[in-house]
Coordinates of C-alpha atoms (C1' of nucleotides) in Angstrom, one line a residue:
Chain A
M1 CA -13.3 -12.2 -13.5
D2 CA -13.9 -15.6 -12.2
S3 CA -12.9 -18.7 -14.1
T4 CA -16.4 -19.4 -15.4
A5 CA -16.3 -16.3 -17.6
Q6 CA -14.3 -18.1 -20.3
T7 CA -16.9 -20.7 -20.7
T8 CA -19.7 -18.1 -20.6
L9 CA -18.1 -15.9 -23.3
N10 CA -17.4 -19.0 -25.3
A11 CA -21.0 -20.1 -25.2
L12 CA -22.1 -16.7 -26.4
N13 CA -19.8 -16.6 -29.4
A14 CA -19.7 -20.2 -30.2
P15 CA -20.6 -20.7 -33.9
T16 CA -22.7 -23.9 -33.9
Q17 CA -20.5 -25.5 -31.2
A18 CA -17.8 -26.3 -33.7
P19 CA -14.3 -26.7 -32.1
S20 CA -16.0 -27.3 -28.7
F21 CA -13.6 -24.9 -27.0
R22 CA -12.3 -21.5 -28.0
P23 CA -9.8 -19.7 -25.8
L24 CA -10.7 -16.3 -24.4
Y25 CA -7.7 -14.6 -26.1
D26 CA -9.0 -15.9 -29.4
Q27 CA -12.3 -14.2 -28.9
I28 CA -10.6 -11.0 -27.8
K29 CA -8.6 -11.3 -31.0
I30 CA -11.8 -11.5 -33.0
L31 CA -13.2 -8.5 -31.2
L32 CA -10.1 -6.5 -31.9
T33 CA -10.2 -7.5 -35.5
Q34 CA -13.8 -6.4 -35.8
S35 CA -12.9 -3.0 -34.4
L36 CA -10.1 -2.7 -36.9
I37 CA -12.5 -3.6 -39.8
A38 CA -15.0 -1.1 -38.4
G39 CA -12.3 1.5 -38.6
E40 CA -12.4 2.3 -34.9
W41 CA -8.7 2.7 -35.0
K42 CA -7.2 3.8 -38.3
P43 CA -3.9 2.6 -39.8
G44 CA -1.0 4.3 -38.1
E45 CA -3.0 5.2 -35.1
S46 CA -2.5 3.7 -31.6
I47 CA -5.1 1.4 -30.1
P48 CA -6.0 1.7 -26.4
S49 CA -3.5 0.5 -23.8
E50 CA -3.6 -3.2 -22.7
T51 CA -5.0 -2.1 -19.3
D52 CA -7.8 -0.2 -21.0
L53 CA -8.7 -3.0 -23.3
A54 CA -8.7 -5.5 -20.4
A55 CA -11.2 -3.3 -18.6
R56 CA -13.3 -2.9 -21.7
F57 CA -13.5 -6.6 -22.4
G58 CA -13.7 -7.7 -18.8
V59 CA -10.6 -9.9 -18.9
S60 CA -7.1 -9.7 -17.4
Q61 CA -4.4 -7.7 -19.0
G62 CA -2.5 -10.9 -19.7
T63 CA -5.3 -12.3 -21.9
V64 CA -5.5 -9.1 -23.9
R65 CA -1.7 -9.2 -24.2
K66 CA -1.8 -12.7 -25.7
A67 CA -4.4 -11.6 -28.3
I68 CA -2.3 -8.6 -29.2
D69 CA 0.8 -10.8 -29.4
Q70 CA -0.8 -12.9 -32.1
L71 CA -2.0 -9.9 -34.1
A72 CA 1.5 -8.4 -33.8
A73 CA 3.0 -11.7 -35.1
E74 CA 0.7 -11.4 -38.1
N75 CA 1.9 -7.9 -38.7
I76 CA -1.6 -6.5 -38.2
L77 CA -0.6 -4.6 -35.1
I78 CA 2.8 -3.2 -34.2
R79 CA 4.0 -2.9 -30.6
R80 CA 6.4 -0.2 -29.5
Q81 CA 7.6 -0.4 -26.0
G82 CA 7.0 2.7 -24.0
K83 CA 4.8 4.2 -26.7
G84 CA 1.8 1.9 -27.4
T85 CA 0.4 -0.5 -29.9
F86 CA -0.2 0.8 -33.4
V87 CA -2.3 -0.3 -36.4
A88 CA 0.1 -1.4 -39.1
T89 CA 0.1 0.6 -42.3
H90 CA 1.5 0.1 -45.7
T91 CA 2.1 3.9 -45.7
A92 CA 5.0 3.7 -43.3
P93 CA 8.4 3.9 -45.1
Q94 CA 9.6 0.6 -43.6
H95 CA 6.4 -1.2 -44.7
Q96 CA 6.0 0.4 -48.2
Y97 CA 7.2 -2.7 -49.9
R98 CA 6.4 -5.2 -47.2
F99 CA 5.4 -8.0 -49.6
L100 CA 8.3 -7.4 -52.1
R101 CA 10.8 -10.3 -51.9
I102 CA 13.1 -9.2 -54.7
F103 CA 16.5 -8.3 -53.5
A104 CA 19.7 -7.3 -55.2
N105 CA 22.3 -10.1 -55.2
N106 CA 24.4 -8.1 -52.7
G107 CA 21.4 -8.4 -50.3
E108 CA 20.2 -4.8 -50.6
K109 CA 16.5 -4.1 -50.9
H110 CA 15.9 -1.5 -53.5
H111 CA 12.7 0.5 -53.6
P112 CA 11.5 0.5 -57.1
T113 CA 9.9 3.3 -59.0
T114 CA 6.8 2.7 -61.1
R115 CA 6.0 3.3 -64.8
F116 CA 2.4 2.6 -65.5
I117 CA 1.5 1.2 -68.9
D118 CA -2.3 1.1 -69.1
L119 CA -5.5 0.5 -67.2
K120 CA -8.4 -1.4 -68.6
K121 CA -11.9 -2.0 -67.4
G122 CA -13.3 -5.4 -68.2
K123 CA -15.2 -8.4 -66.9
A124 CA -13.8 -11.2 -64.6
S125 CA -12.7 -14.3 -66.5
A126 CA -13.3 -17.7 -64.9
V127 CA -9.8 -17.7 -63.4
A128 CA -10.0 -14.1 -62.1
A129 CA -13.4 -14.8 -60.7
R130 CA -12.3 -17.8 -58.8
L131 CA -9.2 -16.1 -57.4
L132 CA -10.9 -12.9 -56.4
D133 CA -14.0 -14.8 -55.1
V134 CA -16.4 -12.9 -57.3
K135 CA -18.9 -14.0 -59.9
I136 CA -17.7 -14.5 -63.5
G137 CA -18.3 -11.3 -65.5
T138 CA -18.1 -9.0 -62.5
P139 CA -16.5 -5.7 -63.5
V140 CA -12.8 -5.7 -62.9
I141 CA -9.9 -3.4 -63.5
T142 CA -6.7 -4.5 -65.0
L143 CA -3.6 -2.4 -64.5
R144 CA -0.2 -2.9 -66.1
R145 CA 3.0 -1.4 -65.0
V146 CA 6.7 -1.8 -64.9
L147 CA 8.8 -1.6 -61.7
V148 CA 12.1 0.0 -62.2
F149 CA 15.0 -1.0 -59.9
A150 CA 18.1 1.3 -59.9
G151 CA 17.2 2.5 -63.3
R152 CA 16.5 -0.9 -64.8
P153 CA 13.0 -2.2 -65.7
L154 CA 12.9 -5.6 -63.8
I155 CA 9.3 -6.4 -63.2
L156 CA 6.3 -6.4 -65.5
D157 CA 3.2 -6.4 -63.4
E158 CA -0.4 -7.1 -64.3
V159 CA -2.8 -6.3 -61.5
V160 CA -6.4 -7.3 -61.4
V161 CA -8.9 -6.0 -58.8
S162 CA -12.7 -5.8 -58.5
A163 CA -14.0 -2.5 -59.9
A164 CA -16.6 -2.3 -57.1
R165 CA -14.0 -2.2 -54.4
F166 CA -11.9 0.5 -56.2
P167 CA -14.4 2.8 -57.8
S168 CA -13.2 5.5 -60.2
L169 CA -9.7 4.1 -60.2
T170 CA -7.8 5.7 -63.1
L171 CA -4.3 5.7 -64.4
E172 CA -4.0 9.3 -63.4
L173 CA -5.0 8.6 -59.8
A174 CA -2.5 5.8 -59.5
E175 CA 0.2 7.8 -61.2
A176 CA -0.3 10.7 -58.8
S177 CA 0.2 8.6 -55.8
R178 CA 3.8 7.9 -54.8
G179 CA 5.0 4.8 -53.2
S180 CA 3.6 1.3 -53.3
L181 CA 0.3 0.3 -54.7
Y182 CA -0.9 -1.1 -51.4
S183 CA -0.1 2.2 -49.7
F184 CA -2.3 3.9 -52.4
F185 CA -5.1 1.3 -51.9
E186 CA -5.0 2.0 -48.2
T187 CA -5.1 5.7 -48.2
H188 CA -7.6 6.1 -51.1
Y189 CA -9.9 3.2 -50.7
G190 CA -9.4 2.1 -47.1
V191 CA -8.4 -1.4 -48.3
R192 CA -5.6 -2.9 -46.2
M193 CA -3.7 -5.9 -47.4
I194 CA -3.0 -8.3 -44.5
R195 CA -1.4 -11.2 -46.2
A196 CA -0.7 -12.7 -49.6
E197 CA 0.0 -16.1 -51.3
E198 CA 2.5 -16.4 -54.1
R199 CA 3.2 -19.1 -56.6
L200 CA 6.4 -18.9 -58.5
S201 CA 7.4 -20.6 -61.7
A202 CA 9.7 -20.0 -64.6
V203 CA 8.4 -18.9 -68.0
S204 CA 9.7 -17.6 -71.3
A205 CA 9.4 -13.9 -72.2
D206 CA 6.7 -13.2 -74.8
V207 CA 7.1 -10.3 -77.2
F208 CA 5.5 -7.8 -75.0
A209 CA 7.4 -8.7 -71.8
A210 CA 10.7 -8.8 -73.7
E211 CA 10.0 -5.3 -75.0
Q212 CA 9.1 -3.9 -71.6
L213 CA 11.9 -5.6 -69.7
G214 CA 14.6 -5.2 -72.4
V215 CA 15.3 -8.8 -72.8
R216 CA 15.2 -11.1 -75.8
E217 CA 12.0 -12.9 -76.6
G218 CA 12.1 -16.3 -75.0
A219 CA 14.4 -15.2 -72.2
P220 CA 13.7 -17.0 -68.9
L221 CA 11.6 -14.9 -66.5
L222 CA 10.5 -15.6 -62.9
A223 CA 6.7 -15.5 -62.9
I224 CA 5.1 -14.6 -59.5
D225 CA 1.4 -15.1 -59.1
R226 CA 0.1 -13.4 -56.1
I227 CA -3.3 -13.2 -54.3
A228 CA -3.5 -10.6 -51.7
F229 CA -6.0 -10.7 -48.9
T230 CA -7.6 -8.1 -46.6
Y231 CA -9.3 -8.7 -43.2
G232 CA -11.3 -11.9 -42.9
D233 CA -9.1 -13.6 -45.6
K234 CA -11.0 -11.9 -48.4
P235 CA -9.0 -12.0 -51.7
V236 CA -8.8 -8.5 -53.1
E237 CA -6.1 -8.4 -55.7
W238 CA -4.7 -10.9 -58.2
R239 CA -1.4 -10.0 -59.6
R240 CA 1.0 -11.6 -62.0
G241 CA 4.6 -10.3 -62.1
L242 CA 7.2 -11.3 -64.6
V243 CA 10.7 -10.7 -63.2
H244 CA 13.9 -10.3 -65.0
T245 CA 16.2 -11.8 -62.3
D246 CA 19.4 -10.4 -63.5
G247 CA 21.5 -9.2 -60.5
Y248 CA 18.4 -9.8 -58.4
A249 CA 16.7 -12.7 -56.8
Y250 CA 13.5 -13.6 -54.9
F251 CA 14.6 -14.2 -51.3
N252 CA 12.8 -16.5 -48.9
E253 CA 13.5 -17.8 -45.5
L254 CA 12.4 -21.3 -44.4
A255 CA 11.9 -22.4 -40.9
Chain B
M1 CA 12.5 -17.1 -7.0
D2 CA 12.7 -13.4 -6.1
S3 CA 12.8 -10.7 -8.7
T4 CA 16.5 -10.1 -8.4
A5 CA 17.3 -13.5 -9.8
Q6 CA 16.8 -12.3 -13.4
T7 CA 19.4 -9.6 -12.9
T8 CA 21.8 -12.1 -11.3
L9 CA 21.4 -14.7 -14.0
N10 CA 21.8 -12.0 -16.5
A11 CA 25.0 -10.8 -15.0
L12 CA 26.4 -14.4 -15.1
N13 CA 25.6 -15.0 -18.7
A14 CA 26.0 -11.5 -20.1
P15 CA 28.5 -11.6 -23.0
T16 CA 30.6 -8.4 -22.5
Q17 CA 27.5 -6.5 -21.4
A18 CA 26.1 -6.1 -24.9
P19 CA 22.4 -5.4 -25.1
S20 CA 22.4 -4.3 -21.4
F21 CA 19.4 -6.5 -20.7
R22 CA 18.6 -10.1 -21.6
P23 CA 15.3 -11.6 -20.5
L24 CA 15.4 -14.7 -18.4
Y25 CA 13.4 -16.7 -21.0
D26 CA 16.0 -15.9 -23.5
Q27 CA 18.7 -17.3 -21.4
I28 CA 16.6 -20.4 -20.7
K29 CA 16.2 -20.7 -24.5
I30 CA 20.0 -20.7 -24.8
L31 CA 20.3 -23.3 -22.1
L32 CA 17.7 -25.5 -23.8
T33 CA 19.5 -25.1 -27.2
Q34 CA 22.8 -26.1 -25.6
S35 CA 21.2 -29.3 -24.3
L36 CA 19.9 -30.0 -27.7
I37 CA 23.3 -29.5 -29.3
A38 CA 24.9 -31.7 -26.6
G39 CA 22.4 -34.4 -27.6
E40 CA 20.9 -34.6 -24.1
W41 CA 17.5 -35.1 -25.9
K42 CA 17.6 -36.7 -29.3
P43 CA 15.4 -35.9 -32.2
G44 CA 11.9 -37.5 -31.7
E45 CA 12.4 -37.8 -28.0
S46 CA 10.5 -35.8 -25.4
I47 CA 12.1 -33.2 -23.2
P48 CA 11.3 -32.9 -19.5
S49 CA 8.0 -31.4 -18.5
E50 CA 7.8 -27.6 -18.1
T51 CA 7.5 -28.1 -14.3
D52 CA 10.7 -30.2 -14.2
L53 CA 12.6 -27.7 -16.3
A54 CA 11.4 -24.8 -14.2
A55 CA 12.7 -26.6 -11.1
R56 CA 16.0 -27.4 -12.8
F57 CA 16.6 -23.8 -14.0
G58 CA 15.2 -22.2 -10.8
V59 CA 12.6 -20.1 -12.6
S60 CA 8.8 -20.2 -12.8
Q61 CA 7.0 -22.5 -15.1
G62 CA 5.7 -19.5 -17.1
T63 CA 9.2 -18.5 -18.0
V64 CA 10.2 -21.9 -19.2
R65 CA 7.0 -21.9 -21.1
K66 CA 7.9 -18.7 -23.0
A67 CA 11.2 -20.1 -23.9
I68 CA 9.7 -23.3 -25.2
D69 CA 7.0 -21.3 -27.1
Q70 CA 9.7 -19.6 -29.1
L71 CA 11.6 -22.8 -29.9
A72 CA 8.3 -24.3 -30.9
A73 CA 7.6 -21.3 -33.2
E74 CA 11.0 -21.9 -34.8
N75 CA 10.1 -25.6 -35.4
I76 CA 12.9 -26.8 -33.2
L77 CA 10.6 -28.2 -30.6
I78 CA 7.1 -29.6 -31.0
R79 CA 4.4 -29.3 -28.4
R80 CA 1.7 -32.0 -28.0
Q81 CA -1.0 -31.3 -25.5
G82 CA -1.4 -34.0 -23.0
K83 CA 1.8 -35.8 -24.2
G84 CA 4.8 -33.6 -23.8
T85 CA 7.2 -31.5 -25.8
F86 CA 9.3 -33.2 -28.4
V87 CA 12.5 -32.6 -30.3
A88 CA 11.6 -32.0 -33.9
T89 CA 13.0 -34.4 -36.5
H90 CA 13.2 -34.5 -40.2
T91 CA 12.5 -38.3 -39.9
A92 CA 8.9 -37.8 -39.0
P93 CA 6.7 -38.4 -42.1
Q94 CA 5.0 -35.0 -41.8
H95 CA 8.4 -33.3 -41.6
Q96 CA 10.3 -35.3 -44.2
Y97 CA 10.1 -32.6 -46.8
R98 CA 9.6 -29.7 -44.4
F99 CA 11.7 -27.3 -46.6
L100 CA 10.2 -28.3 -49.9
R101 CA 8.0 -25.6 -51.3
I102 CA 7.1 -27.2 -54.6
F103 CA 3.4 -28.0 -54.9
A104 CA 1.3 -29.3 -57.7
N105 CA -0.9 -26.7 -59.2
N106 CA -3.9 -28.3 -57.6
G107 CA -2.4 -27.5 -54.2
E108 CA -1.3 -31.1 -53.4
K109 CA 2.2 -31.7 -51.9
H110 CA 3.8 -34.7 -53.6
H111 CA 6.6 -36.5 -52.0
P112 CA 9.3 -37.0 -54.6
T113 CA 11.5 -40.1 -55.1
T114 CA 15.2 -39.6 -55.7
R115 CA 17.4 -40.7 -58.5
F116 CA 21.0 -40.1 -57.7
I117 CA 23.4 -39.2 -60.6
D118 CA 26.8 -39.0 -59.0
L119 CA 28.9 -38.0 -56.1
K120 CA 32.3 -36.2 -56.3
K121 CA 34.9 -35.3 -53.8
G122 CA 36.6 -32.0 -54.5
K123 CA 37.8 -28.7 -52.9
A124 CA 35.7 -25.8 -52.0
S125 CA 35.6 -23.0 -54.5
A126 CA 35.6 -19.4 -53.4
V127 CA 31.8 -19.3 -53.6
A128 CA 31.2 -22.6 -51.8
A129 CA 33.7 -21.6 -49.1
R130 CA 32.0 -18.4 -48.5
L131 CA 28.5 -19.9 -48.4
L132 CA 29.6 -22.9 -46.2
D133 CA 31.8 -20.7 -44.0
V134 CA 34.9 -22.8 -44.6
K135 CA 38.3 -22.1 -46.0
I136 CA 38.8 -22.1 -49.8
G137 CA 40.1 -25.6 -50.8
T138 CA 38.5 -27.4 -47.9
P139 CA 37.4 -30.9 -48.9
V140 CA 33.8 -30.9 -50.0
I141 CA 31.4 -33.4 -51.4
T142 CA 29.2 -32.6 -54.4
L143 CA 26.2 -34.8 -55.0
R144 CA 23.8 -34.6 -57.9
R145 CA 20.4 -36.1 -58.1
V146 CA 17.0 -35.8 -59.7
L147 CA 13.8 -35.5 -57.8
V148 CA 10.9 -37.3 -59.4
F149 CA 7.3 -36.1 -58.8
A150 CA 4.5 -38.5 -59.8
G151 CA 6.8 -40.2 -62.2
R152 CA 8.1 -37.0 -63.8
P153 CA 11.7 -35.7 -63.2
L154 CA 11.1 -32.1 -62.1
I155 CA 14.1 -31.0 -60.0
L156 CA 17.8 -31.4 -60.8
D157 CA 19.7 -30.8 -57.6
E158 CA 23.4 -30.2 -56.9
V159 CA 24.2 -30.5 -53.2
V160 CA 27.5 -29.3 -51.7
V161 CA 28.6 -30.1 -48.2
S162 CA 31.8 -30.2 -46.2
A163 CA 33.4 -33.6 -46.3
A164 CA 34.6 -33.2 -42.7
R165 CA 31.0 -33.1 -41.5
F166 CA 29.9 -36.0 -43.6
P167 CA 32.7 -38.5 -43.4
S168 CA 32.6 -41.5 -45.7
L169 CA 29.5 -40.3 -47.5
T170 CA 29.0 -42.3 -50.6
L171 CA 26.4 -42.7 -53.3
E172 CA 25.6 -46.2 -52.0
L173 CA 24.9 -44.9 -48.5
A174 CA 22.7 -42.1 -49.8
E175 CA 20.9 -44.5 -52.1
A176 CA 20.3 -47.0 -49.3
S177 CA 18.5 -44.4 -47.2
R178 CA 14.9 -43.8 -48.0
G179 CA 13.2 -40.4 -47.6
S180 CA 14.6 -36.9 -47.6
L181 CA 18.3 -36.1 -47.6
Y182 CA 17.9 -34.2 -44.3
S183 CA 16.3 -37.2 -42.7
F184 CA 19.4 -39.1 -43.9
F185 CA 21.8 -36.5 -42.6
E186 CA 20.1 -36.5 -39.2
T187 CA 20.1 -40.3 -38.7
H188 CA 23.5 -41.0 -40.1
Y189 CA 25.5 -37.9 -39.1
G190 CA 23.6 -36.3 -36.3
V191 CA 23.3 -33.1 -38.3
R192 CA 19.9 -31.4 -37.9
M193 CA 18.9 -28.7 -40.3
I194 CA 17.1 -25.9 -38.4
R195 CA 16.4 -23.3 -41.1
A196 CA 17.3 -22.4 -44.6
E197 CA 17.6 -19.4 -46.9
E198 CA 16.6 -19.6 -50.5
R199 CA 17.2 -17.3 -53.5
L200 CA 15.1 -17.9 -56.6
S201 CA 15.7 -16.8 -60.1
A202 CA 14.8 -17.9 -63.6
V203 CA 17.5 -19.5 -65.9
S204 CA 17.7 -21.3 -69.2
A205 CA 18.3 -25.0 -69.2
D206 CA 21.8 -26.1 -70.2
V207 CA 22.3 -29.3 -72.1
F208 CA 22.7 -31.4 -69.0
A209 CA 19.7 -30.0 -67.2
A210 CA 17.6 -30.3 -70.4
E211 CA 18.6 -34.0 -70.7
Q212 CA 17.9 -34.8 -67.0
L213 CA 14.6 -33.0 -66.9
G214 CA 13.4 -33.9 -70.3
V215 CA 13.0 -30.4 -71.6
R216 CA 14.6 -28.6 -74.6
E217 CA 17.8 -26.8 -74.2
G218 CA 17.1 -23.2 -73.3
A219 CA 13.8 -23.9 -71.6
P220 CA 13.0 -21.7 -68.6
L221 CA 13.8 -23.3 -65.3
L222 CA 13.3 -22.1 -61.7
A223 CA 16.7 -21.9 -60.0
I224 CA 16.6 -22.3 -56.2
D225 CA 19.8 -21.6 -54.3
R226 CA 19.6 -22.8 -50.8
I227 CA 21.8 -22.5 -47.8
A228 CA 20.7 -24.7 -44.9
F229 CA 21.8 -24.1 -41.3
T230 CA 22.1 -26.2 -38.2
Y231 CA 22.1 -25.1 -34.6
G232 CA 23.9 -21.8 -34.0
D233 CA 23.2 -20.6 -37.5
K234 CA 26.1 -22.7 -38.9
P235 CA 25.7 -23.1 -42.7
V236 CA 26.1 -26.8 -43.5
E237 CA 24.7 -27.3 -47.0
W238 CA 24.7 -25.4 -50.2
R239 CA 22.3 -26.6 -52.8
R240 CA 21.2 -25.5 -56.2
G241 CA 18.0 -26.9 -57.6
L242 CA 16.8 -26.4 -61.1
V243 CA 13.0 -26.9 -61.3
H244 CA 10.9 -27.7 -64.3
T245 CA 7.8 -25.9 -63.1
D246 CA 5.3 -27.6 -65.4
G247 CA 2.1 -28.3 -63.5
Y248 CA 4.0 -27.3 -60.3
A249 CA 4.9 -24.1 -58.6
Y250 CA 6.9 -22.8 -55.7
F251 CA 4.5 -21.8 -53.0
N252 CA 5.1 -19.0 -50.5
E253 CA 3.0 -17.2 -48.0
L254 CA 3.6 -13.6 -47.1
A255 CA 2.6 -12.0 -43.9
Chain C
dG1 C1' -6.5 -40.8 -12.0
dA2 C1' -2.1 -39.0 -13.0
dG3 C1' 0.6 -36.4 -15.9
dT4 C1' 1.3 -33.1 -19.6
dG5 C1' 0.6 -28.9 -22.0
dG6 C1' -2.9 -24.8 -22.3
dT7 C1' -5.5 -20.9 -20.3
dC8 C1' -6.4 -17.3 -17.2
dT9 C1' -5.7 -14.4 -13.3
dA10 C1' -3.6 -10.8 -10.1
dG11 C1' 0.1 -8.4 -8.8
dA12 C1' 4.9 -6.8 -8.7
dC13 C1' 8.5 -4.8 -10.9
dC14 C1' 11.5 -3.4 -15.1
dA15 C1' 12.7 -1.0 -19.5
dC16 C1' 11.5 2.5 -22.4
dC17 C1' 9.5 7.0 -24.0
dC18 C1' 8.0 11.5 -23.5
dC19 C1' 6.5 15.4 -21.0
Chain D
dG1 C1' 6.8 11.3 -13.1
dG2 C1' 3.5 9.0 -15.3
dG3 C1' 2.2 6.1 -19.0
dT4 C1' 3.1 2.1 -22.1
dG5 C1' 4.7 -2.3 -23.2
dG6 C1' 7.8 -6.3 -21.3
dT7 C1' 9.1 -9.7 -17.8
dC8 C1' 8.4 -12.8 -14.0
dT9 C1' 5.9 -15.1 -10.5
dA10 C1' 2.5 -18.2 -8.1
dG11 C1' -1.5 -20.4 -8.2
dA12 C1' -5.9 -22.2 -10.0
dC13 C1' -8.2 -24.6 -13.2
dC14 C1' -9.1 -26.7 -18.0
dA15 C1' -8.2 -29.9 -22.0
dC16 C1' -6.0 -33.8 -23.7
dT17 C1' -3.6 -38.4 -23.5
dC18 C1' -2.6 -42.7 -21.7
dT19 C1' -3.1 -46.3 -18.5

DNA sequence: GAGTGGTCTAGACCACCCC
DNA sequence: GGGTGGTCTAGACCACTCT
């Protein structure tokens, strides 16, 4: 393709002229993301080879490569040399607890088991509505559970999602699924979590949390507020976790 | 350069043949890092252009580019289109509090002021020695301070460093410097922090912390244990911060 | 206009995986 | 051996900055 193509494609896709210049690989990235949303390639499957995609989009292999590089950096695609490029999935054992940052103090990552407490249907509060980007009063589902690490109940979770996105979600369904909640959301509802934001603070255990986590009332707990997003930065889940950080800690790397 | 060069260079730099293959850009990255350590380019300065570096190392511009790309992704170098590539510095206003993840609940990032408490010289405990990668009993300096956000004392910090690396460090010196501690370390001791690891947990305020932070004894605090590294992944600082997360939270993004 | 980083291309070859 | 991603090159042209 000649060098005018980038300008041409740009003109076609430009949204009201905004940034005045959008690289080709950025547009390829958008096209790939659209195919992912449309379900052209399902989680765990491989996408076409770089050469094929280059032909399909009418650009060079290097340009496709750069687009895929970025999606791989965002953990949306996974490259495997000699095999192909695959759609990331929360189902894979290594990615089951991709967003879990709680590690034992010796550095080990324990995969927790889940004990569900209850599931309630209700309407979105002002806070929930804002965080989930829905209207106040929209039907939501609130699910509570305890995550057990090495036999010890360490996290009390309260998970809020829009009922529309997860129709006929019941405690029984969730209980029947093994593994992480996101793995369950993905296989049963086709909802893939791409990224998440967390806000951490320290709080005192209330009666309920103390009972569930086996600590005294007023004991310090690590509160983790999480908003999880799917494609297109749509917030899908709001979660508040209370963590009994005894022998465990939230690990984070800064660069 | 012909395509055998990569193998040749590889053979020259290969450390006991280990991974059997090391890409050229990886070796360029090492060479650049060595120049940074040697102080060939100081923080804030620009490094030579990609073309110049390509000539100097005898590789193509694209290969240098890939090496720089990675160093830029690690926040070690900073690219500025049309101007050049610069050595990152904690001195720059935007990077003063690069590792600080405490944000006001409205999302704003406040730059704290510092109130120093005291500075003590002592010997490394077993824990400190392990974390700082020095021998037990090595002279260390322990510095305590309070970080004040918008007039409120929110973080009680205890900072431990090797005395050898920060000779003649005194309270007066630290107090005289404005801005972040890392900015001070960089300008006065030439020690640049590249990355850090943090482990977060919830604890109860002891008498001293309660007094310093203006909370009641036993109040829940967010404990942040940090190890900061300089070039070559050498641990240089061990820090424990106790955060009164009232109106503020530790923000983290997961991908 | 000169210099820098940023994009895009085309083609060669290497490393890895699986048939 | 054939396919896939990974590396490296050489060259053209674009976008941005400063003078």
